[in-house]
Coordinates of C-alpha atoms and ligand atoms in Angstrom, one line a residue:
M133 CA 54.0 3.0 17.3
S134 CA 50.8 1.1 16.9
V135 CA 49.3 -2.3 17.4
D136 CA 46.2 -3.5 15.6
L137 CA 44.0 -6.3 16.9
G138 CA 41.8 -6.8 13.9
G139 CA 40.0 -10.1 14.3
T140 CA 42.1 -12.3 12.0
N141 CA 45.5 -10.7 12.3
F142 CA 47.5 -8.8 14.9
R143 CA 49.8 -6.1 13.5
V144 CA 52.6 -4.3 15.2
C145 CA 54.0 -1.2 13.4
S146 CA 56.1 1.8 13.8
V147 CA 55.4 4.8 11.5
H148 CA 57.6 7.6 10.4
L149 CA 55.6 10.6 9.1
N150 CA 57.4 12.5 6.4
G151 CA 55.0 15.5 6.8
D152 CA 54.0 15.6 3.2
S153 CA 51.1 13.2 3.3
T154 CA 53.5 10.3 2.8
F155 CA 54.8 8.0 5.5
N156 CA 57.2 5.1 6.1
L157 CA 55.8 2.0 7.8
T158 CA 57.6 -1.0 9.4
Y159 CA 55.4 -3.8 10.4
N160 CA 55.0 -7.4 11.6
K161 CA 51.8 -9.3 11.1
V162 CA 50.8 -12.6 12.8
A163 CA 47.6 -14.6 12.6
I164 CA 45.8 -14.6 16.0
P165 CA 45.8 -18.2 17.2
R166 CA 42.2 -19.5 17.3
E167 CA 42.5 -20.8 20.8
L168 CA 43.4 -17.3 22.1
M169 CA 40.1 -16.0 20.7
L170 CA 38.4 -18.3 23.1
A171 CA 41.0 -18.2 25.9
K172 CA 40.0 -18.8 29.5
T173 CA 41.5 -15.5 30.7
S174 CA 42.2 -12.2 29.0
K175 CA 45.8 -12.5 30.3
E176 CA 46.5 -15.2 27.8
L177 CA 45.5 -13.0 24.9
F178 CA 47.0 -9.7 26.1
G179 CA 50.2 -11.6 27.2
F180 CA 50.5 -12.8 23.6
L181 CA 50.0 -9.3 22.3
A182 CA 52.8 -7.9 24.5
K183 CA 55.1 -10.7 23.5
Q184 CA 54.6 -9.7 19.8
I185 CA 55.5 -6.1 20.7
E186 CA 58.7 -7.3 22.3
L187 CA 59.6 -9.4 19.3
F188 CA 58.9 -6.4 17.0
L189 CA 61.1 -4.1 19.1
K190 CA 64.0 -6.6 19.1
E191 CA 63.7 -7.1 15.4
H192 CA 63.3 -3.5 14.2
H193 CA 64.3 -1.2 17.0
E194 CA 67.1 -3.2 18.6
E195 CA 69.3 -0.4 19.6
H196 CA 66.5 1.6 21.2
F197 CA 65.3 -1.5 23.0
E198 CA 68.7 -2.5 24.3
A199 CA 69.5 1.0 25.5
H200 CA 66.3 1.1 27.4
Q201 CA 67.0 -2.3 29.0
R202 CA 70.5 -1.1 30.0
R203 CA 69.1 2.1 31.6
R204 CA 66.5 0.1 33.4
K205 CA 69.0 -2.3 34.9
S206 CA 71.5 0.5 36.0
A207 CA 68.8 2.8 37.4
K208 CA 68.9 3.4 41.1
P209 CA 65.7 2.6 43.0
G210 CA 63.2 5.4 42.6
E211 CA 65.0 6.9 39.7
D212 CA 62.7 7.7 36.9
Y213 CA 64.3 6.0 33.9
E214 CA 60.9 5.3 32.4
T215 CA 60.2 8.7 30.8
E216 CA 63.2 8.5 28.5
D217 CA 62.5 7.5 24.9
I218 CA 59.3 5.7 25.5
F219 CA 57.4 4.6 22.5
Q220 CA 53.9 6.2 22.4
L221 CA 51.6 3.4 21.3
G222 CA 48.3 3.7 19.6
F223 CA 46.2 0.6 20.4
T224 CA 43.7 -0.3 17.7
F225 CA 41.2 -2.4 19.3
S226 CA 38.3 -3.1 17.0
F227 CA 35.6 -4.3 19.3
P228 CA 32.8 -2.3 20.9
V229 CA 34.1 -0.3 23.9
Q230 CA 32.8 2.4 26.2
Q231 CA 35.6 4.9 25.7
L232 CA 36.3 6.8 28.9
G233 CA 39.5 8.7 27.9
I234 CA 42.1 8.9 25.3
N235 CA 43.7 5.7 26.6
K236 CA 41.0 4.2 28.6
G237 CA 38.0 2.1 27.5
N238 CA 35.9 -0.8 28.8
L239 CA 35.0 -3.7 26.6
I240 CA 31.3 -3.9 26.0
R241 CA 31.1 -7.2 24.1
W242 CA 33.3 -9.4 22.0
T243 CA 32.5 -9.9 18.2
K244 CA 34.1 -11.7 15.2
G245 CA 34.3 -15.1 17.0
F246 CA 36.1 -13.9 20.1
D247 CA 34.7 -15.0 23.5
I248 CA 36.8 -14.3 26.6
P249 CA 34.2 -13.5 29.3
D250 CA 36.5 -12.1 32.0
A251 CA 37.5 -9.2 29.8
I252 CA 34.0 -7.8 29.5
G253 CA 33.7 -4.5 31.4
K254 CA 37.5 -4.2 31.8
D255 CA 39.8 -1.4 30.5
V256 CA 41.6 -3.0 27.6
C257 CA 44.4 -0.4 27.7
A258 CA 45.2 -1.3 31.3
L259 CA 45.1 -5.1 30.4
L260 CA 47.7 -4.5 27.6
Q261 CA 49.8 -2.1 29.7
Q262 CA 50.1 -4.6 32.5
E263 CA 51.5 -7.2 30.2
I264 CA 53.8 -4.7 28.5
D265 CA 55.1 -3.7 32.0
L266 CA 55.7 -7.3 33.0
L267 CA 58.1 -7.6 30.0
H268 CA 59.7 -4.2 30.9
L269 CA 59.1 -2.8 27.4
P270 CA 59.7 1.0 26.7
V271 CA 56.1 1.3 25.5
K272 CA 53.2 3.4 26.8
V273 CA 49.7 2.7 25.6
A274 CA 48.9 6.4 24.8
A275 CA 45.7 6.1 22.8
L276 CA 42.8 3.7 22.3
V277 CA 41.6 3.7 18.8
N278 CA 38.9 1.9 16.9
D279 CA 40.1 0.7 13.5
T280 CA 37.5 2.8 11.7
V281 CA 38.7 5.9 13.5
G282 CA 42.3 5.0 12.6
T283 CA 41.3 4.6 9.0
L284 CA 39.6 7.9 9.0
M285 CA 42.7 9.5 10.4
A286 CA 45.1 7.8 8.0
R287 CA 42.9 8.7 5.0
S288 CA 42.6 12.3 6.2
Y289 CA 46.4 12.4 6.3
A290 CA 46.9 10.7 2.9
A291 CA 43.9 11.8 0.9
P292 CA 44.6 13.9 -2.2
G293 CA 43.6 17.5 -2.2
K294 CA 42.1 19.6 0.5
T295 CA 38.8 17.9 1.0
S296 CA 38.4 16.5 4.5
T297 CA 37.6 12.8 4.8
L298 CA 34.0 12.1 6.0
I299 CA 34.1 8.3 6.8
G300 CA 36.6 5.7 7.8
A301 CA 35.2 2.2 7.0
I302 CA 36.3 -1.3 7.6
F303 CA 35.5 -4.3 5.4
G304 CA 37.8 -7.0 6.8
T305 CA 37.0 -9.7 9.3
G306 CA 34.2 -7.5 10.5
T307 CA 32.6 -4.3 9.2
N308 CA 32.1 -0.9 10.8
G309 CA 32.3 2.8 10.1
A310 CA 33.2 6.0 11.9
Y311 CA 32.4 9.5 10.6
V312 CA 32.6 13.2 11.3
E313 CA 29.4 14.5 12.8
K314 CA 28.3 18.1 13.8
I315 CA 28.2 18.4 17.6
T316 CA 24.8 20.1 17.3
N317 CA 23.4 16.8 15.8
L318 CA 24.5 14.7 18.8
Q319 CA 21.5 13.4 20.7
K320 CA 23.3 11.1 23.2
P321 CA 24.9 12.9 26.2
V322 CA 28.7 12.8 26.1
D323 CA 30.5 12.5 29.5
G324 CA 33.7 14.2 30.2
Q325 CA 35.7 17.1 28.8
Y326 CA 36.3 17.5 25.1
D327 CA 37.3 20.2 22.7
K328 CA 34.1 21.7 21.2
S329 CA 35.9 24.4 19.2
T330 CA 35.8 22.5 15.9
G331 CA 32.0 22.0 16.2
E332 CA 32.6 18.4 15.1
M333 CA 33.1 15.0 16.7
V334 CA 34.0 11.6 15.3
I335 CA 31.3 9.0 15.9
N336 CA 31.9 5.3 15.8
S337 CA 28.7 3.9 14.4
E338 CA 29.2 0.2 15.2
W339 CA 27.0 -0.5 12.2
G340 CA 27.9 -4.2 12.4
S341 CA 24.9 -4.5 14.8
F342 CA 22.5 -2.5 12.7
D343 CA 19.0 -4.1 12.6
N344 CA 19.7 -7.0 15.1
Q345 CA 15.9 -7.2 15.2
L346 CA 15.8 -8.1 11.5
N347 CA 13.2 -5.6 10.6
V348 CA 14.7 -4.8 7.2
L349 CA 17.7 -7.0 6.5
P350 CA 17.4 -10.0 4.2
N351 CA 17.4 -13.3 6.0
T352 CA 17.9 -16.5 4.1
P353 CA 18.0 -20.0 5.6
Y354 CA 21.9 -19.8 5.3
D355 CA 22.0 -16.5 7.2
K356 CA 19.8 -18.1 9.9
K357 CA 22.0 -21.2 10.2
L358 CA 25.2 -19.1 10.3
D359 CA 23.8 -17.0 13.2
E360 CA 22.4 -19.9 15.2
D361 CA 25.8 -21.7 15.1
S362 CA 27.8 -18.6 15.9
V363 CA 29.2 -17.7 19.4
N364 CA 26.9 -14.6 19.5
P365 CA 23.5 -15.5 18.0
G366 CA 21.2 -12.5 17.4
I367 CA 24.1 -10.0 17.6
Q368 CA 26.1 -8.3 14.8
I369 CA 23.4 -9.2 12.3
F370 CA 24.4 -6.7 9.7
E371 CA 28.1 -7.7 10.0
K372 CA 27.1 -11.3 9.5
R373 CA 25.8 -10.5 6.0
V374 CA 28.7 -8.3 5.0
S375 CA 32.2 -9.0 6.3
G376 CA 35.0 -11.3 5.4
M377 CA 34.6 -13.7 8.4
F378 CA 31.0 -14.5 7.3
L379 CA 30.8 -14.4 3.5
G380 CA 32.7 -17.6 3.0
E381 CA 30.5 -19.4 5.5
I382 CA 27.2 -18.2 3.9
T383 CA 28.6 -19.4 0.5
R384 CA 29.6 -22.7 2.1
L385 CA 26.1 -23.3 3.6
A386 CA 24.4 -22.5 0.3
V387 CA 26.7 -24.7 -1.8
L388 CA 26.4 -27.5 0.8
D389 CA 22.6 -27.3 0.6
L390 CA 22.7 -27.8 -3.1
Y391 CA 25.3 -30.6 -2.8
E392 CA 23.0 -32.4 -0.3
K393 CA 19.9 -32.3 -2.6
P394 CA 19.5 -35.7 -4.1
S395 CA 17.9 -34.3 -7.2
L396 CA 20.9 -32.2 -8.1
S397 CA 24.3 -33.4 -9.2
L398 CA 26.5 -30.6 -7.9
F399 CA 30.0 -32.0 -7.2
K400 CA 28.7 -35.6 -7.4
D401 CA 29.7 -38.3 -9.8
V402 CA 26.5 -39.0 -11.6
S403 CA 27.7 -41.8 -13.9
S404 CA 29.3 -43.9 -11.1
S405 CA 26.1 -43.5 -9.0
T406 CA 24.1 -45.1 -11.8
N407 CA 26.8 -47.8 -12.1
N408 CA 26.9 -49.1 -8.5
G409 CA 23.8 -47.6 -7.1
K410 CA 25.8 -45.4 -4.6
A411 CA 26.4 -41.8 -5.1
A412 CA 30.1 -41.7 -5.4
T413 CA 31.2 -38.4 -4.1
R414 CA 34.1 -36.4 -5.5
V415 CA 34.4 -34.3 -2.4
G416 CA 37.0 -35.5 0.1
E417 CA 35.7 -36.5 3.5
G418 CA 37.8 -33.9 5.2
S419 CA 36.7 -31.1 2.9
G420 CA 36.1 -27.7 4.4
L421 CA 32.7 -27.8 2.7
F422 CA 31.6 -30.0 5.6
Q423 CA 33.1 -27.9 8.4
Q424 CA 32.0 -24.6 10.0
W425 CA 34.2 -21.8 8.7
G426 CA 35.7 -24.3 6.2
L427 CA 35.4 -22.0 3.2
D428 CA 37.6 -18.8 3.4
S429 CA 36.2 -15.7 1.7
S430 CA 39.4 -15.4 -0.3
L431 CA 38.1 -18.3 -2.4
M432 CA 35.2 -16.0 -3.4
S433 CA 37.7 -13.5 -4.7
I434 CA 39.4 -16.2 -6.7
A435 CA 36.0 -17.2 -8.1
A436 CA 35.1 -13.6 -9.0
A437 CA 38.5 -13.0 -10.6
D438 CA 38.5 -16.1 -12.8
T439 CA 36.9 -14.9 -16.1
T440 CA 38.4 -17.6 -18.3
P441 CA 35.9 -19.8 -20.2
E442 CA 37.1 -23.0 -18.5
L443 CA 37.4 -21.4 -15.0
S444 CA 40.6 -23.3 -14.7
T445 CA 42.0 -21.3 -11.8
L446 CA 38.8 -21.7 -9.8
R447 CA 38.6 -25.4 -10.5
K448 CA 42.2 -25.9 -9.3
E449 CA 41.5 -23.9 -6.1
L450 CA 38.3 -25.9 -5.5
E451 CA 40.5 -29.0 -5.5
S452 CA 43.3 -27.7 -3.4
Q453 CA 41.3 -25.7 -0.9
L454 CA 38.1 -27.8 -0.7
Q455 CA 39.1 -31.2 -2.0
I456 CA 36.5 -30.9 -4.7
R457 CA 38.0 -33.1 -7.4
S458 CA 37.7 -32.6 -11.1
A459 CA 34.8 -30.2 -11.0
T460 CA 33.2 -29.6 -14.4
V461 CA 33.0 -26.1 -15.9
E462 CA 29.2 -26.1 -15.1
E463 CA 29.8 -27.0 -11.5
A464 CA 32.5 -24.3 -11.1
R465 CA 30.2 -21.8 -12.7
A466 CA 27.4 -22.7 -10.3
F467 CA 29.9 -22.1 -7.4
K468 CA 31.0 -18.8 -9.0
D469 CA 27.4 -17.6 -9.4
I470 CA 26.4 -18.4 -5.8
S471 CA 29.6 -16.8 -4.5
Y472 CA 29.0 -13.7 -6.6
A473 CA 25.4 -13.4 -5.3
V474 CA 26.7 -13.4 -1.7
G475 CA 29.5 -11.0 -2.6
R476 CA 27.3 -8.6 -4.4
R477 CA 24.7 -8.6 -1.6
S478 CA 27.5 -7.7 0.8
A479 CA 28.6 -4.8 -1.4
R480 CA 25.0 -3.5 -1.8
L481 CA 24.5 -3.6 2.0
S482 CA 27.8 -1.8 2.4
A483 CA 26.5 0.9 0.1
V484 CA 23.5 1.3 2.3
A485 CA 25.6 1.9 5.4
L486 CA 28.0 4.3 3.6
G487 CA 25.2 6.0 1.6
S488 CA 23.1 6.8 4.7
I489 CA 26.0 8.5 6.4
V490 CA 26.8 10.5 3.3
M491 CA 23.2 11.7 3.2
Q492 CA 23.2 12.4 6.9
S493 CA 26.3 14.5 6.6
G494 CA 24.5 16.8 4.1
R495 CA 27.8 17.2 2.2
L496 CA 26.2 16.4 -1.2
K497 CA 24.0 19.5 -0.7
E498 CA 26.3 21.7 1.3
T499 CA 29.6 21.5 -0.5
K500 CA 28.8 21.7 -4.2
G501 CA 31.3 20.1 -6.6
E502 CA 33.7 18.9 -4.0
P503 CA 34.3 15.2 -3.6
V504 CA 32.9 13.4 -0.6
D505 CA 35.8 11.4 0.6
I506 CA 35.7 7.9 2.2
G507 CA 38.7 5.9 3.4
A508 CA 38.3 2.1 3.5
D509 CA 40.5 -0.6 4.9
G510 CA 40.2 -4.4 5.2
S511 CA 41.0 -7.4 3.0
L512 CA 37.5 -7.7 1.6
V513 CA 37.3 -4.2 0.1
E514 CA 41.0 -4.4 -0.9
H515 CA 41.0 -7.8 -2.6
Y516 CA 37.4 -8.7 -3.7
P517 CA 37.3 -7.8 -7.4
S518 CA 35.1 -4.8 -8.1
F519 CA 33.8 -4.5 -4.5
R520 CA 34.0 -0.8 -4.8
D521 CA 32.4 -0.7 -8.2
M522 CA 29.5 -2.7 -6.9
I523 CA 29.1 -0.2 -4.0
Y524 CA 29.1 2.7 -6.5
E525 CA 26.5 0.9 -8.6
A526 CA 24.3 0.6 -5.6
F527 CA 24.8 4.3 -4.7
N528 CA 23.3 5.1 -8.1
K529 CA 20.1 3.5 -7.1
I530 CA 19.7 5.2 -3.7
D531 CA 17.2 8.1 -3.6
G532 CA 19.1 11.1 -2.5
I533 CA 22.4 10.1 -4.0
G534 CA 21.7 9.0 -7.6
A535 CA 24.1 9.2 -10.5
E536 CA 25.1 12.8 -9.7
G537 CA 25.8 12.1 -6.1
T538 CA 27.7 8.9 -6.9
E539 CA 30.0 10.9 -9.2
R540 CA 31.1 12.9 -6.2
I541 CA 31.6 10.1 -3.7
R542 CA 35.2 8.9 -3.7
I543 CA 36.2 5.7 -1.8
G544 CA 40.0 5.4 -1.3
I545 CA 41.8 2.4 0.0
A546 CA 43.7 3.4 3.2
K547 CA 46.0 0.4 3.1
D548 CA 47.0 -0.5 6.7
G549 CA 45.0 2.6 7.6
S550 CA 44.0 1.5 11.0
G551 CA 47.7 1.0 12.0
V552 CA 48.9 4.3 10.6
G553 CA 46.0 6.2 12.0
A554 CA 46.5 4.8 15.5
A555 CA 50.1 5.9 15.4
L556 CA 48.9 9.4 14.3
I557 CA 46.5 9.5 17.2
A558 CA 49.2 8.3 19.7
L559 CA 51.4 11.2 18.5
V560 CA 48.6 13.7 19.0
A561 CA 47.9 12.2 22.4
A562 CA 51.6 12.4 23.4
N563 CA 51.7 16.1 22.3
M564 CA 48.6 16.8 24.3
E565 CA 50.2 15.2 27.3
K566 CA 53.4 17.3 26.9
R567 CA 51.3 20.4 26.9
G568 CA 49.5 19.0 30.0
T569 CA 49.7 22.0 32.2
L570 CA 48.3 24.2 29.5
D571 CA 45.5 21.8 28.9
E572 CA 44.7 21.7 32.6
L573 CA 44.5 25.5 32.5
A574 CA 42.2 25.3 29.5
A575 CA 40.1 22.7 31.3
L576 CA 39.8 24.8 34.4
K577 CA 38.8 27.8 32.3
N578 CA 36.3 25.6 30.5
K579 CA 34.8 24.5 33.9
A580 CA 34.5 28.0 35.2
T581 CA 32.8 29.1 32.0
Q582 CA 30.4 26.2 32.2
K583 CA 29.6 27.1 35.8
L584 CA 29.0 30.7 34.9
A585 CA 26.9 29.7 32.0
G586 CA 24.8 27.4 34.2
A587 CA 24.3 30.3 36.7
I588 CA 23.0 32.6 34.0
P589 CA 19.9 30.8 32.7
S590 CA 19.2 33.0 29.6
V591 CA 22.7 33.4 28.4
G592 CA 22.7 34.3 24.8
E593 CA 24.9 32.7 22.2
S594 CA 26.8 35.8 21.5
T595 CA 27.6 36.5 25.2
T596 CA 31.3 36.3 25.9
L597 CA 32.3 35.1 29.3
V598 CA 35.7 36.1 30.5
Ligands
ADP667 P1 41.6 -7.8 10.2 O1 40.1 -7.9 10.1 O2 42.2 -8.8 11.2 O3 42.2 -6.5 10.3 P2 41.8 -8.3 7.3 O4 41.4 -6.9 7.0 O5 43.0 -8.8 6.6 O6 42.1 -8.5 8.8 O7 40.5 -9.2 7.0 C1 40.6 -10.6 7.2 C2 39.3 -11.2 6.6 O8 39.3 -10.9 5.2 C3 39.2 -12.6 6.8 O9 37.9 -12.9 7.3 C4 39.4 -13.3 5.5 O10 38.6 -14.4 5.3 C5 39.0 -12.1 4.5 N1 39.9 -12.2 3.3 C6 41.2 -12.3 3.3 N2 41.7 -12.3 2.0 C7 40.6 -12.1 1.2 C8 40.3 -12.0 -0.2 N3 41.3 -12.0 -1.0 N4 39.1 -11.8 -0.6 C9 38.0 -11.7 0.3 N5 38.2 -11.8 1.6 C10 39.4 -12.0 2.1
MG668 MG1 41.9 -4.5 10.2

């Protein structure tokens, strides 16, 4: 099983792997109520998540759920009924954490509009497990997964051919990427025990907070205003120019600025203003144009998709979503152009993040001819028309990638990747736990080896320690 706390939605799913790169997925999706994003205590949010898991089990795994409840009620005190048929749950938690173990990680900071101070520094797996246990659900939080890592896993499972996937990237409410790095390139010390035998490790880049100092990123008056009015000014500066939560808001601020300019006639009734001396507005008072977060990025996708000469779909949506009445073709085109500029900037910046990792990996040079595979998930990359094409276009212009490199980079949509990947990781974690004693032995052996290695200062690479 897995749950995915994205930023906009919460998904609960169970996954059946068919073993041939296909899978069957059952899932429920609910919007996260806005008040829970700013809840007084973390218990309110995590209690809600556990409740959703209960509803999912009752709806899709009723027999299993009921059987567990019966066993629990008839169990004698001290009897271990818990170990039977427990769902191993992968918890996709897409906020920055300090991960301390496969199912343990402390929240570093909230992003994407969340702000629940008492959760900072706490182990989010424990917070969820507590609420699950209060409801007596047959569920164990087995793995903590970032959505980017889940996407990387899911794409690795589902990608065509033998090429191993390099990057898992998210372009949804927020943006971030995880990639496979050579252990020899790691510069940050890594605590704890981990398997070094592959020579590789997955790194969660948290690129959403790249260049918070604004040394190189573009910064328009609209970007500035968006940041100042956000719950976390000065943080997630890259994300605030790229992801779904913010693109609509940048577009809104730009359109509003033009609307408010007396010299321009965007969405204003020019003829009636000359008639009675007052600028009669055609925008309803309660329009989202006047409210923070009032313009959803999905409207930008509608604008980009409408290629009819009259822009009739867009004009209809401007009316129904933003109360902008009887917009002219020219006005709708102005909206479309502004929206496109914001969308294309986002895709170009996305290409910089992806392209730099592709170059860092050395795969364009090392593995000749093979594709460099990227898995991507999130509503923006999935639904914004030509988002991937705009990324490829930008790759072309990057020194070190160029046309030849671009040809080889393949971005595949890993739909619901973060959920599927988390379930995959939960499965691996459960298997590791089953082999627990073996692992302990291996760990002991590892420790002994390290001690020995430490005791012999000039130990050569080829030395075998038994
Ligand atoms: P999550 O981040 O919770 O996993 P999604 O990947 O669905 O969820 O991303 C939700 C974000 O994507 C929201 O910010 C929303 O505004 C944006 N979005 C939803 N639909 C579209 C669309 N058709 N085009 C562009 N952006 C969209
Ligand atoms: Mg997501």
